[in-house]
Amino acid sequence: MNGSQVTIDHVSKRFGDFVALDDINFTIKPGEFFSLLGPSGCGKTTLLRIIAGFEFPDDGAVLFDEKNVVPLQPDKRHSNTVFQTYALFPHLSVYENIAFPLRLKKIDKKIIDEKVREYVHLVQLDQHLFKKPNQLSGGQKQRVAIARALINEPKVLLLDEPLSALDAKLRSSLLVDLDRLHDQIGITFIYVTHDQSEALAVSDRIAVMNSGHVLQVGTPFEIYESPATQFVAQFIGETNLFESTVVNCEEYKVQGKNDIEHMVTLNTPALGMQAQLKGETAATREEDKNILVTDFEHTDEGQKVAFTVRPEKIRITREEPAFGGRKDINVFKGIVEEPIYTGFQSKFYVRLENGTIVKVFKQHTNYLDDGPEIQWKDEVYISWSAEDGYIVEDINK
């Protein structure tokens, strides 16, 4: 099976005075695992229902392989939907639930039997073929719903928060199975979720939505490492975000590459004074609010921007760090306000000398390499490279 290309062509939808979708416009590639990600009420389920044919747009079109499907009924669109609530027939067995779409088409019984067993095997429910839904776990019910949706051999599978009713461990397991299924059958998956970790784990690309707008479309790497807006930076994972003013912007050639980047100096009042390392001369207080960040785009002096640095990009040490004369490292001194041990990593909330709290995540890789244990109220240094910060957006826009 091959998936369809799905184009959302300037789609808008209103419910009375409420604008659910405002001029949504992007294209999903054939066979792509594409996620619509955002908080409750952002418009992602409304958009999925428009793609499925359960809602109609006020403006715009939905194209499957360049054909507008808006006038078509849901069963004429070569798409099927998997719902959060499973929507299984309680009086029918696993076999009969999965066979139901083919029985509606009056397909030969022998063919139905072959295909049901094929799809039951695909979702790994061979041992549960004749059980009723009330004899199945939540994860097994969702597998039945997925098999029933796939047996029609759609070109597009729509998944409306299919894992949200499951517990965390089961959700994680079924997510891996869903990714495996996608790789096996190769059709287009459009997956709605409010869980950023789910979207990052399985998606080829993600559309981040908020308040009826698509804020950014990109790969998980692009969305996480290069967020387009403050909302995307804060919604995807955890981050430290500060308002800043551009002091200057200079071109430089990246060592070992042909790329030209810009070294941007930002005045960031929330970060206060940088730590004065040994051998350095004291700077003025205003200069000590400056930090360095690299960017591919030129920024203008005086431009107001938002700056972000992810907690795992920041190094935390009890000892004063040494960087061999490097000038592209930002260093601050503070006190550990709250250490949180989570097993594979520790989270530290560090209060800088001016009172600002900075989040730092330290991965536990090897016990002997972790160095002295950092505890509550310890005096620490935090540092990060200019390469690890990111200018999110012009906040004047």
mmCIF file of N, CA and C in Angstrom, residues 294-352:
data_model
loop_
_atom_site.group_PDB
_atom_site.id
_atom_site.type_symbol
_atom_site.label_atom_id
_atom_site.label_comp_id
_atom_site.label_asym_id
_atom_site.label_seq_id
_atom_site.Cartn_x
_atom_site.Cartn_y
_atom_site.Cartn_z
ATOM 1 N N THR A 294 25.156 31.997 18.689
ATOM 2 C CA THR A 294 25.342 31.964 17.242
ATOM 3 C C THR A 294 23.985 31.872 16.558
ATOM 4 N N ASP A 295 23.920 32.402 15.332
ATOM 5 C CA ASP A 295 22.673 32.372 14.572
ATOM 6 C C ASP A 295 23.011 32.362 13.095
ATOM 7 N N PHE A 296 22.158 31.711 12.281
ATOM 8 C CA PHE A 296 22.381 31.694 10.838
ATOM 9 C C PHE A 296 21.906 32.986 10.181
ATOM 10 N N GLU A 297 21.013 33.707 10.856
ATOM 11 C CA GLU A 297 20.467 34.929 10.282
ATOM 12 C C GLU A 297 21.096 36.160 10.935
ATOM 13 N N HIS A 298 21.165 37.214 10.164
ATOM 14 C CA HIS A 298 21.686 38.474 10.694
ATOM 15 C C HIS A 298 20.609 39.139 11.550
ATOM 16 N N THR A 299 21.021 39.674 12.683
ATOM 17 C CA THR A 299 20.105 40.445 13.529
ATOM 18 C C THR A 299 20.639 41.865 13.657
ATOM 19 N N ASP A 300 19.742 42.802 13.846
ATOM 20 C CA ASP A 300 20.119 44.215 13.872
ATOM 21 C C ASP A 300 20.307 44.718 15.292
ATOM 22 N N GLU A 301 21.247 45.640 15.455
ATOM 23 C CA GLU A 301 21.487 46.250 16.765
ATOM 24 C C GLU A 301 20.201 46.893 17.273
ATOM 25 N N GLY A 302 19.868 46.623 18.529
ATOM 26 C CA GLY A 302 18.657 47.178 19.122
ATOM 27 C C GLY A 302 17.424 46.316 18.948
ATOM 28 N N GLN A 303 17.537 45.262 18.138
ATOM 29 C CA GLN A 303 16.393 44.371 17.902
ATOM 30 C C GLN A 303 16.029 43.619 19.181
ATOM 31 N N LYS A 304 14.739 43.549 19.490
ATOM 32 C CA LYS A 304 14.248 42.825 20.666
ATOM 33 C C LYS A 304 13.968 41.382 20.263
ATOM 34 N N VAL A 305 14.583 40.441 20.952
ATOM 35 C CA VAL A 305 14.425 39.033 20.604
ATOM 36 C C VAL A 305 14.188 38.201 21.864
ATOM 37 N N ALA A 306 13.761 36.957 21.663
ATOM 38 C CA ALA A 306 13.692 35.980 22.743
ATOM 39 C C ALA A 306 14.845 35.005 22.551
ATOM 40 N N PHE A 307 15.520 34.683 23.639
ATOM 41 C CA PHE A 307 16.673 33.783 23.616
ATOM 42 C C PHE A 307 16.355 32.554 24.457
ATOM 43 N N THR A 308 16.710 31.363 23.955
ATOM 44 C CA THR A 308 16.445 30.144 24.698
ATOM 45 C C THR A 308 17.683 29.255 24.749
ATOM 46 N N VAL A 309 17.834 28.546 25.862
ATOM 47 C CA VAL A 309 18.876 27.523 25.984
ATOM 48 C C VAL A 309 18.262 26.354 26.748
ATOM 49 N N ARG A 310 18.369 25.154 26.168
ATOM 50 C CA ARG A 310 17.783 23.966 26.775
ATOM 51 C C ARG A 310 18.563 23.556 28.027
ATOM 52 N N PRO A 311 17.868 23.047 29.059
ATOM 53 C CA PRO A 311 18.536 22.701 30.318
ATOM 54 C C PRO A 311 19.644 21.669 30.160
ATOM 55 N N GLU A 312 19.486 20.732 29.225
ATOM 56 C CA GLU A 312 20.507 19.689 29.063
ATOM 57 C C GLU A 312 21.744 20.192 28.338
ATOM 58 N N LYS A 313 21.664 21.396 27.749
ATOM 59 C CA LYS A 313 22.828 21.988 27.072
ATOM 60 C C LYS A 313 23.741 22.705 28.062
ATOM 61 N N ILE A 314 23.259 22.892 29.278
ATOM 62 C CA ILE A 314 24.007 23.682 30.269
ATOM 63 C C ILE A 314 24.823 22.748 31.157
ATOM 64 N N ARG A 315 26.088 23.087 31.347
ATOM 65 C CA ARG A 315 26.973 22.317 32.227
ATOM 66 C C ARG A 315 26.923 22.924 33.624
ATOM 67 N N ILE A 316 26.895 22.055 34.630
ATOM 68 C CA ILE A 316 26.896 22.521 36.015
ATOM 69 C C ILE A 316 28.064 21.895 36.760
ATOM 70 N N THR A 317 28.845 22.708 37.463
ATOM 71 C CA THR A 317 30.012 22.223 38.205
ATOM 72 C C THR A 317 30.127 22.963 39.526
ATOM 73 N N ARG A 318 30.734 22.298 40.494
ATOM 74 C CA ARG A 318 31.024 22.978 41.756
ATOM 75 C C ARG A 318 32.319 23.769 41.640
ATOM 76 N N GLU A 319 33.184 23.317 40.741
ATOM 77 C CA GLU A 319 34.451 24.010 40.556
ATOM 78 C C GLU A 319 34.323 25.052 39.447
ATOM 79 N N GLU A 320 35.160 26.056 39.540
ATOM 80 C CA GLU A 320 35.198 27.081 38.509
ATOM 81 C C GLU A 320 35.658 26.461 37.190
ATOM 82 N N PRO A 321 34.872 26.594 36.110
ATOM 83 C CA PRO A 321 35.238 25.933 34.852
ATOM 84 C C PRO A 321 36.409 26.623 34.160
ATOM 85 N N ALA A 322 37.187 25.834 33.420
ATOM 86 C CA ALA A 322 38.305 26.368 32.624
ATOM 87 C C ALA A 322 38.053 26.016 31.167
ATOM 88 N N PHE A 323 38.173 27.004 30.279
ATOM 89 C CA PHE A 323 37.833 26.771 28.874
ATOM 90 C C PHE A 323 38.995 27.107 27.934
ATOM 91 N N GLY A 324 40.192 27.188 28.473
ATOM 92 C CA GLY A 324 41.364 27.387 27.619
ATOM 93 C C GLY A 324 41.319 28.636 26.785
ATOM 94 N N GLY A 325 40.819 29.722 27.354
ATOM 95 C CA GLY A 325 40.829 30.994 26.634
ATOM 96 C C GLY A 325 39.674 31.187 25.670
ATOM 97 N N ARG A 326 38.754 30.228 25.558
ATOM 98 C CA ARG A 326 37.612 30.383 24.652
ATOM 99 C C ARG A 326 36.740 31.545 25.106
ATOM 100 N N LYS A 327 36.290 32.349 24.131
ATOM 101 C CA LYS A 327 35.479 33.524 24.435
ATOM 102 C C LYS A 327 33.998 33.316 24.126
ATOM 103 N N ASP A 328 33.636 32.113 23.636
ATOM 104 C CA ASP A 328 32.254 31.869 23.223
ATOM 105 C C ASP A 328 31.472 31.082 24.272
ATOM 106 N N ILE A 329 31.966 31.077 25.514
ATOM 107 C CA ILE A 329 31.301 30.353 26.599
ATOM 108 C C ILE A 329 30.656 31.363 27.547
ATOM 109 N N ASN A 330 29.392 31.125 27.865
ATOM 110 C CA ASN A 330 28.670 31.950 28.826
ATOM 111 C C ASN A 330 28.724 31.263 30.190
ATOM 112 N N VAL A 331 29.190 31.979 31.213
ATOM 113 C CA VAL A 331 29.385 31.390 32.543
ATOM 114 C C VAL A 331 28.678 32.244 33.597
ATOM 115 N N PHE A 332 27.901 31.578 34.456
ATOM 116 C CA PHE A 332 27.221 32.278 35.541
ATOM 117 C C PHE A 332 27.403 31.516 36.838
ATOM 118 N N LYS A 333 27.308 32.246 37.929
ATOM 119 C CA LYS A 333 27.487 31.669 39.254
ATOM 120 C C LYS A 333 26.148 31.713 39.989
ATOM 121 N N GLY A 334 25.877 30.654 40.765
ATOM 122 C CA GLY A 334 24.620 30.643 41.486
ATOM 123 C C GLY A 334 24.604 29.630 42.616
ATOM 124 N N ILE A 335 23.424 29.473 43.207
ATOM 125 C CA ILE A 335 23.203 28.555 44.321
ATOM 126 C C ILE A 335 22.129 27.542 43.902
ATOM 127 N N VAL A 336 22.345 26.267 44.220
ATOM 128 C CA VAL A 336 21.345 25.236 43.907
ATOM 129 C C VAL A 336 20.139 25.429 44.815
ATOM 130 N N GLU A 337 19.037 25.838 44.211
ATOM 131 C CA GLU A 337 17.810 26.091 44.962
ATOM 132 C C GLU A 337 17.028 24.792 45.187
ATOM 133 N N GLU A 338 17.075 23.910 44.171
ATOM 134 C CA GLU A 338 16.301 22.671 44.251
ATOM 135 C C GLU A 338 16.951 21.602 43.378
ATOM 136 N N PRO A 339 17.505 20.534 43.985
ATOM 137 C CA PRO A 339 17.990 19.412 43.180
ATOM 138 C C PRO A 339 16.922 18.311 43.150
ATOM 139 N N ILE A 340 16.653 17.754 41.958
ATOM 140 C CA ILE A 340 15.638 16.697 41.827
ATOM 141 C C ILE A 340 16.281 15.506 41.109
ATOM 142 N N TYR A 341 16.352 14.383 41.814
ATOM 143 C CA TYR A 341 16.923 13.162 41.235
ATOM 144 C C TYR A 341 15.811 12.370 40.549
ATOM 145 N N THR A 342 15.985 12.046 39.258
ATOM 146 C CA THR A 342 14.950 11.327 38.510
ATOM 147 C C THR A 342 15.441 9.993 37.962
ATOM 148 N N GLY A 343 16.571 9.503 38.457
ATOM 149 C CA GLY A 343 17.090 8.215 38.001
ATOM 150 C C GLY A 343 18.151 8.394 36.932
ATOM 151 N N PHE A 344 17.701 8.589 35.683
ATOM 152 C CA PHE A 344 18.666 8.709 34.589
ATOM 153 C C PHE A 344 19.297 10.095 34.518
ATOM 154 N N GLN A 345 18.706 11.069 35.224
ATOM 155 C CA GLN A 345 19.287 12.405 35.246
ATOM 156 C C GLN A 345 18.894 13.109 36.540
ATOM 157 N N SER A 346 19.604 14.201 36.811
ATOM 158 C CA SER A 346 19.219 15.091 37.910
ATOM 159 C C SER A 346 18.848 16.446 37.326
ATOM 160 N N LYS A 347 17.805 17.043 37.909
ATOM 161 C CA LYS A 347 17.389 18.381 37.510
ATOM 162 C C LYS A 347 17.792 19.351 38.620
ATOM 163 N N PHE A 348 18.400 20.450 38.217
ATOM 164 C CA PHE A 348 18.810 21.458 39.186
ATOM 165 C C PHE A 348 18.151 22.788 38.835
ATOM 166 N N TYR A 349 17.584 23.429 39.853
ATOM 167 C CA TYR A 349 17.069 24.782 39.708
ATOM 168 C C TYR A 349 18.076 25.694 40.408
ATOM 169 N N VAL A 350 18.806 26.453 39.601
ATOM 170 C CA VAL A 350 19.916 27.263 40.110
ATOM 171 C C VAL A 350 19.508 28.730 40.159
ATOM 172 N N ARG A 351 19.640 29.314 41.351
ATOM 173 C CA ARG A 351 19.332 30.742 41.498
ATOM 174 C C ARG A 351 20.610 31.546 41.281
ATOM 175 N N LEU A 352 20.597 32.400 40.245
ATOM 176 C CA LEU A 352 21.759 33.230 39.964
ATOM 177 C C LEU A 352 21.876 34.348 40.999
#
